[in-house]
């Protein structure tokens, strides 16, 4: 069994002690950083069982003894070290605090810096408090941060609580920020501390004597006060009062963020916060406030999904905003908010409402795909697909040859976008990585749509055939060949779906054969492309159990193409053609030919 951190504890303690005694500052810094990584590892691990103590030859409680020794050495290093050394110590505890709050930490295990695991916690606090009393502004600030990191065992110490609260009204902004951080950490464990903290926060934020940086830090700290429903409501009400009484956009914007975090944890406050944020979306508000309001709506909706029904007026506001010329960040937030709302509300829409909504979405998507940010463009298409799939299921629509269904309109939009980008790339006559990435992503999106709406196969085949015809008139070998390989996967999926859900009609077979013959008849597509399209045709012929003579003819053509690959020594393409998963089983003769 691999040794656990507890089994390494004695070695780690000794190594740290030796390194900290070194006259080389670099070695001391390196040792502090290394022990920080080790402590994070240790905090992930559950406590040892008696069997594990025996297995590693440990005495019961030995690991806690060395853990305490390590922490006391770090505290002594903080007290005696210069400011750089002090900062190194603070950073490892901040890193552990961040790790502790992530999902990766072991929730069943009381974490490493809990009161339960640090018997000498009072001695730790005493040493740092002495350093605080004798230090300057920076040292006091770093000491306060340590108290915050150790909040689990520091929260019950009356002296430390008083020290932290008294620093909130310090004349030094750095000290104020550090005390607000520590107070926020204490609030996670103590409601009575949080009540006192709230009263002081209101005074700090509303004080004209406090520098703006301190006031903004105080506003940010409001977000820490949402741990109980009663305290959440009190903090929310006080925050609203401060917003109404403030004329500074920075204060208002930061408070909107804090109140949104509080509201997202309380079902009772969500609707109120959404209504508040809507008032800040109006065009008479400054652009930064509107942007913050959108960001906050994203916070509320993403954190409180399915806990409340977004109001229709919010959906209307997003449609209106997305029709404006917005900064890219605001456009990103607005379309994500609209997506969240519609994915929730679409199930309650009737047929007419769905069609009206989808028409608006198509308009929005046409605007967003002009964005210079590729993630915005791709999300707009993803949005379109998800909404069309959900709408199709909601109104039980299937493709019946009508190109006006929501899903078929989505396919048309996707293929139109692919065709436009393809023409742009080919006209440039040089690689464009971002455009090509977008094209591949859009093909994958159509694949997803086909999996969810398999009845769209015939419509997709017709669109793909038109796309192939466009490629035939463009002489750009590398990009064109890549694209037709992507198309082959789509064609294969369409055939697979149509065979699964109904036989291939003669009309569909004709479309497939024309498409394949167009590709194979184009000389500038490479031999590899010709082979996979010959194999694709063989697959279609075999599964339809038709025209065996024609099938033999196509196998011969595929072998001839393979021979050309061998002549130009393109062995990799030959291997890929034989081993493509969708064609496996149809190229046995090709494999035998290559072996000979």
Short mmCIF file of C-alpha atoms in Angstrom, two decimals, residues 11 62 174 216 280 318 366 436 550:
data_model
loop_
_atom_site.label_atom_id
_atom_site.label_comp_id
_atom_site.label_asym_id
_atom_site.label_seq_id
_atom_site.Cartn_x
_atom_site.Cartn_y
_atom_site.Cartn_z
CA UNK A 11 10.34 13.00 7.55
CA UNK A 62 2.02 10.48 16.04
CA UNK A 174 -4.46 47.37 3.62
CA UNK A 216 -15.48 48.70 -2.03
CA UNK A 280 -30.50 48.52 -14.04
CA UNK A 318 -32.88 39.92 -23.19
CA UNK A 366 -27.72 36.03 -37.05
CA UNK A 436 -11.50 26.02 -39.77
CA UNK A 550 -22.32 -2.41 -59.31
#
